XYZ file of N, CA and C in Angstrom:
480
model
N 43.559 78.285 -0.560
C 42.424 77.538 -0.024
C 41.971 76.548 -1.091
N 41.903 75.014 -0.857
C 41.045 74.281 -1.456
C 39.807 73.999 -1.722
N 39.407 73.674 -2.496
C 37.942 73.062 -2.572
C 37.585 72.270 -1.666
N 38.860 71.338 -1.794
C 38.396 69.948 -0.700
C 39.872 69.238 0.191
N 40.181 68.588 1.011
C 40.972 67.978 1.660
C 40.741 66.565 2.071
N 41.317 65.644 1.340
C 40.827 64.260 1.497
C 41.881 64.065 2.404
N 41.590 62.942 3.274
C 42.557 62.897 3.966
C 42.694 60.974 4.327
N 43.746 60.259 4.297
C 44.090 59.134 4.142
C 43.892 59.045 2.907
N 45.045 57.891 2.180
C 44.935 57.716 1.055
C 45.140 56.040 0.437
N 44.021 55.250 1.409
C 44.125 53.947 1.330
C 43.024 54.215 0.156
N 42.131 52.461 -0.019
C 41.099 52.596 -1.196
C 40.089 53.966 -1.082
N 39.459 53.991 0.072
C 38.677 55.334 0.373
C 39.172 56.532 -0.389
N 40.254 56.696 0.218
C 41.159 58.176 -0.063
C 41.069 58.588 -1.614
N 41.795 57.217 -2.156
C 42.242 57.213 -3.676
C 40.857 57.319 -4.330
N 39.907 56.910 -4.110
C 38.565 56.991 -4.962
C 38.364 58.462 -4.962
N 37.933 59.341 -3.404
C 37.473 59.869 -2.909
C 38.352 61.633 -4.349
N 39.917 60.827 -4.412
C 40.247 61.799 -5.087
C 40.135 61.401 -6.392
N 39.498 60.625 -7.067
C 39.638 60.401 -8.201
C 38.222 61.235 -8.710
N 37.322 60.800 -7.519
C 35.918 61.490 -8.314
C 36.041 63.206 -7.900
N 36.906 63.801 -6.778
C 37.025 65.172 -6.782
C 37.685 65.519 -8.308
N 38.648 65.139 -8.396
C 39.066 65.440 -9.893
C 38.155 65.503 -11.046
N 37.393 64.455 -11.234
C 36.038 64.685 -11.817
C 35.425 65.097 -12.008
N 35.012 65.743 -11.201
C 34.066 66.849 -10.435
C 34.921 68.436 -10.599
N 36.019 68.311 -11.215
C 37.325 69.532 -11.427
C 37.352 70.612 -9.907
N 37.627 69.760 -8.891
C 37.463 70.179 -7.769
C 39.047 70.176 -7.586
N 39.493 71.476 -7.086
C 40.645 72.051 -6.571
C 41.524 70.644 -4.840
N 41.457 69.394 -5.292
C 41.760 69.191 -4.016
C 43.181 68.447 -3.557
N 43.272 68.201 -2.161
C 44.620 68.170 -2.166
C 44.135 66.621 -1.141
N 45.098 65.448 -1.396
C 45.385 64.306 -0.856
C 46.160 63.960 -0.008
N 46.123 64.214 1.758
C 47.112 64.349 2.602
C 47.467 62.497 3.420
N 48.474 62.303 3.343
C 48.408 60.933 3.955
C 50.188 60.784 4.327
N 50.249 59.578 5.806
C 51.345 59.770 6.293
C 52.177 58.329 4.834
N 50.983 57.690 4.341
C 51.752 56.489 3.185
C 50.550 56.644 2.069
N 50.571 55.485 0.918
C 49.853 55.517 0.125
C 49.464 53.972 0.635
N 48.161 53.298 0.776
C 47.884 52.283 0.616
C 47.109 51.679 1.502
N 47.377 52.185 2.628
C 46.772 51.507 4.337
C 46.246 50.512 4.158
N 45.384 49.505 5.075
C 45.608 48.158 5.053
C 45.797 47.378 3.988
N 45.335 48.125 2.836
C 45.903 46.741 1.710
C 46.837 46.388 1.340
N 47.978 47.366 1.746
C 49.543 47.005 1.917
C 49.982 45.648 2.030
N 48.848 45.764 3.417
C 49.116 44.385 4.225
C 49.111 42.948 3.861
N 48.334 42.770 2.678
C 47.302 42.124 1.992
C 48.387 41.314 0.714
N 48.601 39.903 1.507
C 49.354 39.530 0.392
C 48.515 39.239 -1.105
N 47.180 38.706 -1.072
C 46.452 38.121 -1.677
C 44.769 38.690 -1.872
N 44.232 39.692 -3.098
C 43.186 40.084 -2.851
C 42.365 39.508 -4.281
N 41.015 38.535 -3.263
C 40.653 37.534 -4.664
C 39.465 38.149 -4.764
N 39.126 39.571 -4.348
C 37.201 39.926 -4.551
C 37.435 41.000 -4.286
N 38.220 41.830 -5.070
C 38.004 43.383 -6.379
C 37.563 42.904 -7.266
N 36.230 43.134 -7.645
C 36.004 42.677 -9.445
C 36.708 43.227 -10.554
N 37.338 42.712 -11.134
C 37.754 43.224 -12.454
C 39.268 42.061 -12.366
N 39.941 41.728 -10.910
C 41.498 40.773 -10.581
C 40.128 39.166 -10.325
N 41.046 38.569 -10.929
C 40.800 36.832 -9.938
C 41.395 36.994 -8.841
N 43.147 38.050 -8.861
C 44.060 37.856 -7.651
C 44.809 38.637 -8.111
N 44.986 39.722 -7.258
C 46.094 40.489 -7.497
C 46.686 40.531 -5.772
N 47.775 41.435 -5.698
C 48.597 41.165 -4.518
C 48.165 43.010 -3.875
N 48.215 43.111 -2.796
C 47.632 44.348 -2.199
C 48.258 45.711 -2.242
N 50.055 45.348 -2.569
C 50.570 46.200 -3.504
C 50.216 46.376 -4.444
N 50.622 45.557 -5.105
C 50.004 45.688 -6.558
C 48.758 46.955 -7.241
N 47.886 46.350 -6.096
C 46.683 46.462 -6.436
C 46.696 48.719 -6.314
N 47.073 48.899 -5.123
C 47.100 50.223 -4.587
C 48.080 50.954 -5.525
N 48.902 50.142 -5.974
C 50.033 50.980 -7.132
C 48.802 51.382 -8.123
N 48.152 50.001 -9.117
C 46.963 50.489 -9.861
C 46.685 51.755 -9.323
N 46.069 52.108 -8.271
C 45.142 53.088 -7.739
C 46.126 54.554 -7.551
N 47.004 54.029 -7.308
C 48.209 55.330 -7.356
C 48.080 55.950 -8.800
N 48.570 55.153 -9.991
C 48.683 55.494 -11.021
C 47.556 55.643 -11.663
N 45.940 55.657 -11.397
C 44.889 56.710 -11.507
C 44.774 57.802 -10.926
N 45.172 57.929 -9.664
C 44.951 59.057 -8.977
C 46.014 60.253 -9.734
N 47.286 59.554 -9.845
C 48.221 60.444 -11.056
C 47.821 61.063 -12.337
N 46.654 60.425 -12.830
C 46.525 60.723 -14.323
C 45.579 62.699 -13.900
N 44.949 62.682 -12.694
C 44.564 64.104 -12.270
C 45.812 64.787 -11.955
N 44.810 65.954 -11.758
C 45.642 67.233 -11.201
C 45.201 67.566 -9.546
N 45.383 65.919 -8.737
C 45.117 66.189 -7.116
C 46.639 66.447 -6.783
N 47.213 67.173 -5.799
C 48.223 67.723 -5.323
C 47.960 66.703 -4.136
N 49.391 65.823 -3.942
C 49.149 64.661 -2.807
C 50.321 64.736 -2.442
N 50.121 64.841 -0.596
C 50.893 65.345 0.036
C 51.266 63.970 1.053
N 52.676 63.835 1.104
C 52.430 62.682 1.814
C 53.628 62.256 2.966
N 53.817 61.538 3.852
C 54.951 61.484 4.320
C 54.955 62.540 5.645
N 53.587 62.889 6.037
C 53.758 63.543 7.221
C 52.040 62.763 7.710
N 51.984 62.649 9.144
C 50.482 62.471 9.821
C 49.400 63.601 10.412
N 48.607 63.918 9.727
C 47.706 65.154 10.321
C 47.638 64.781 11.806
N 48.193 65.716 11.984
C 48.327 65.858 13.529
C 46.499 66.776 14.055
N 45.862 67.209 13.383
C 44.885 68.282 13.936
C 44.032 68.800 12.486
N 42.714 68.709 13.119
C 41.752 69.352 11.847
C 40.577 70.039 12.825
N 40.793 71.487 12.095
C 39.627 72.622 12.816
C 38.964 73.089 12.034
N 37.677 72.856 12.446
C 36.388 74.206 11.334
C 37.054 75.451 11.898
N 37.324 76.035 10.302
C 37.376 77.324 10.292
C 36.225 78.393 9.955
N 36.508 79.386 9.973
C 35.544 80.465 9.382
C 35.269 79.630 7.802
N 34.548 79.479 7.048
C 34.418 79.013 5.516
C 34.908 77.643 5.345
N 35.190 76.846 6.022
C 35.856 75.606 5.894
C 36.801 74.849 7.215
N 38.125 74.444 6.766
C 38.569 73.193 7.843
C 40.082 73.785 7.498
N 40.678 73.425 8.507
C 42.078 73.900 8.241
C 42.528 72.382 8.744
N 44.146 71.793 8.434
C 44.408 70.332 8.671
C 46.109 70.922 8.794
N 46.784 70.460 9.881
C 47.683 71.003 10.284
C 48.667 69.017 10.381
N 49.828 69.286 9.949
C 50.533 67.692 10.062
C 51.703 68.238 11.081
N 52.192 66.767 11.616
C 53.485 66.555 12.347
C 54.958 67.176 11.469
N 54.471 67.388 10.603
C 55.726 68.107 9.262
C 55.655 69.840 9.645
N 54.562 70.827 10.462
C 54.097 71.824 10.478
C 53.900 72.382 9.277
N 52.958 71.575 8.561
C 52.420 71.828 7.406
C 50.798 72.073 7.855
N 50.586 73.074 6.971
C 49.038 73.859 7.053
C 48.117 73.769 5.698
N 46.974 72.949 5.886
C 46.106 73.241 4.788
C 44.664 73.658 4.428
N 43.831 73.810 4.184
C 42.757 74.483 4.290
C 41.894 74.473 2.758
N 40.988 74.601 3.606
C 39.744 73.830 2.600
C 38.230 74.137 2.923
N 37.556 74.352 1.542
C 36.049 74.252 2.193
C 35.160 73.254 2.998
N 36.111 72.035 2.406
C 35.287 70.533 2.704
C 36.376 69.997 3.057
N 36.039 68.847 3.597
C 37.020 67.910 4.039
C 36.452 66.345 4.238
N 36.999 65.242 3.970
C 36.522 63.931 4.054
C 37.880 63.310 4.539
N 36.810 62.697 5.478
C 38.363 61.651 6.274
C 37.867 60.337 6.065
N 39.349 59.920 5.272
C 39.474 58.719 4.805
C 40.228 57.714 5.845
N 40.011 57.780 7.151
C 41.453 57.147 7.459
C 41.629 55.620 8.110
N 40.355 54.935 6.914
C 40.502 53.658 7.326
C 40.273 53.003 8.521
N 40.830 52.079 9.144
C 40.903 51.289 10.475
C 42.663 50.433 10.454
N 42.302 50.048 11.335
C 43.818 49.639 11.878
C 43.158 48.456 12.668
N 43.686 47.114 12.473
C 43.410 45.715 13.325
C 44.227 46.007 14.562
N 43.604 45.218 16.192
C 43.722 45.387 17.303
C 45.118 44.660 17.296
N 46.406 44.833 17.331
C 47.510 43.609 17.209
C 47.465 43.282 18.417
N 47.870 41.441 17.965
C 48.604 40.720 19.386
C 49.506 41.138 20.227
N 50.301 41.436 18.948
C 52.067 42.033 19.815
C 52.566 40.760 20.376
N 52.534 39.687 19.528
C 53.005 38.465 19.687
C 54.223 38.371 18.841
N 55.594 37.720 19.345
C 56.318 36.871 18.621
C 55.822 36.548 17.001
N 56.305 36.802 15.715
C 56.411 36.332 14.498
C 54.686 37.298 13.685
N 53.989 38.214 14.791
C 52.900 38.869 14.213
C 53.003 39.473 12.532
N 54.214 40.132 12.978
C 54.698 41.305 11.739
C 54.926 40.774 10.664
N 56.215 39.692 11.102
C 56.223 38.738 10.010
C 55.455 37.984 9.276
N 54.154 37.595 10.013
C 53.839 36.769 9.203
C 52.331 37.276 8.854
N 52.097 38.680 8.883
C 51.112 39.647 8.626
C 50.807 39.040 6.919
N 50.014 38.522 6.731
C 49.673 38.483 5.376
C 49.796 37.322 5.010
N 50.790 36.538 5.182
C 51.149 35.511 5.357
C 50.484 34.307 5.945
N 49.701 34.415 6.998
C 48.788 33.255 7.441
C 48.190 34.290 8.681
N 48.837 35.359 9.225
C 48.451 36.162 10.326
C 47.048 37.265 9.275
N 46.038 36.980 9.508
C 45.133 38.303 8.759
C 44.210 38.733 9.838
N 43.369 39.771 9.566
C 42.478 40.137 10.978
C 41.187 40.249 9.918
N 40.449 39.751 8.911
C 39.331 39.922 8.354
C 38.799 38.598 7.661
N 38.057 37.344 8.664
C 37.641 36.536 8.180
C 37.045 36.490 6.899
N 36.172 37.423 6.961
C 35.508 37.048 6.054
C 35.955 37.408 4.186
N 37.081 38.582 4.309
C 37.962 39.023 3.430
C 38.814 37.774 3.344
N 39.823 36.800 3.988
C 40.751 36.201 4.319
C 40.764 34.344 4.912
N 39.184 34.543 4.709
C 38.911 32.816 5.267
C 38.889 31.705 4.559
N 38.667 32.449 2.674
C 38.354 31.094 1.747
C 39.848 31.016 1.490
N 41.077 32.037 1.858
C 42.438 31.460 1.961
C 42.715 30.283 2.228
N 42.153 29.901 3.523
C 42.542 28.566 4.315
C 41.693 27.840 4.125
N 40.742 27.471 3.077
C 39.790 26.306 3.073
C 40.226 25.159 3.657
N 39.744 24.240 4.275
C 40.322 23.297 4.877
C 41.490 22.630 5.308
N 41.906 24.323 5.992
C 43.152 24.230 6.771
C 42.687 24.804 8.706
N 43.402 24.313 9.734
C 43.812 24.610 10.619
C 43.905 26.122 10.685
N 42.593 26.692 11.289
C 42.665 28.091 11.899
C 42.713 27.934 13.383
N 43.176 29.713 13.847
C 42.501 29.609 15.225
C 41.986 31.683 15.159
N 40.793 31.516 15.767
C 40.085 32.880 15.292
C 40.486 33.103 17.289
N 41.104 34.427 16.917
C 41.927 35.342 18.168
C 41.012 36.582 18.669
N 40.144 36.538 19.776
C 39.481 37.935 20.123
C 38.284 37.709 20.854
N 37.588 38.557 21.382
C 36.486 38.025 22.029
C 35.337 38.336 21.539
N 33.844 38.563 22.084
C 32.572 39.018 22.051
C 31.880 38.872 20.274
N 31.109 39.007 20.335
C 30.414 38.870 18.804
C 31.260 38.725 17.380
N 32.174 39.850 17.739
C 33.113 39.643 16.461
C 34.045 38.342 15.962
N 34.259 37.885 17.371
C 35.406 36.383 17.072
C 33.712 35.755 16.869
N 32.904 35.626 17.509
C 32.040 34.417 16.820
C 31.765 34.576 15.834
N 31.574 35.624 15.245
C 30.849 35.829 14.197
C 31.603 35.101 12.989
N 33.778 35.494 13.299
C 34.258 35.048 12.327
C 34.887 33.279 12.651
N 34.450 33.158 13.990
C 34.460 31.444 13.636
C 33.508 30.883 13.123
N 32.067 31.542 13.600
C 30.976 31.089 12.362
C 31.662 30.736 10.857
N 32.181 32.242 10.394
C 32.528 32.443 8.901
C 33.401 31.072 8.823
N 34.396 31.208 9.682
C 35.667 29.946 9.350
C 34.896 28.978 9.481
């Protein structure tokens, strides 16, 4: 049984286990990758400490802190299921892997609505982004077109 069960291991995740370690908390880091959307992220100009680092890049950094602890990070399978147990949470993956814990924090990010258009994938990062306001001083006085409806597209054609 753990102390704790973080679960995703994008920026959230990786913090989340850096300060359990800290804290000399018994915990374990479950995730189906290391990195989630910042993967995506060819270009990240507002982490303080980079002018610009690249979104790999950047999550490797965060890998190789989370390494310098003693978090046990489990990875390469998707929690399929998480139940309060008697004393805690049990977290069960698509691998039929079982884990269990007093606490638990879910890290598991967000995921952008895709087009499922022709050249999306490809050009994910590339000129395709889903976070104006993260991704808009990219294109300073270039040719956008902001994709989506209700408050959120205005909000980020406002931004653009």
């Amino acid at each position: 049984m753990y102390e704790l069960i973080i679960i995703g291991a994008g920026p959230a995740g990786m913090t989340a286990a850096v300060y359990a370690a800290r804290k000399k908390l018994n915990a374990v880091l479950i995730s189906y990758d290391i990195g989630g959307q910042v993967l995506w992220t060819a270009g990240v100009e507002n982490y303080m400490g980079y002018q610009f680092i690249e979104g790999p890049e950047l999550m490797q950094k965060f890998q190789e802190q989370v390494k310098q602890f003693p978090i046990d990070m489990k990875t390469g399978g998707r929690v399929s299921n998480l139940s309060q147990i008697d004393g805690g949470f049990e977290v069960r993956t698509d691998k039929g892997e079982s884990y269990r814990a007093r606490a638990a924090i879910m890290a598991t990010g967000k995921r952008p609505r895709q087009l499922n258009v022709p050249g999306e994938e490809k050009l994910r990062g590339r000129g395709v982004t889903y976070c104006a306001i993260c991704d808009g001083p990219l294109f300073a006085d270039e040719n956008v077109a902001v994709i989506g409806g209700g408050n959120s597209a205005l909000e980020a054609a406002e931004d653009m």
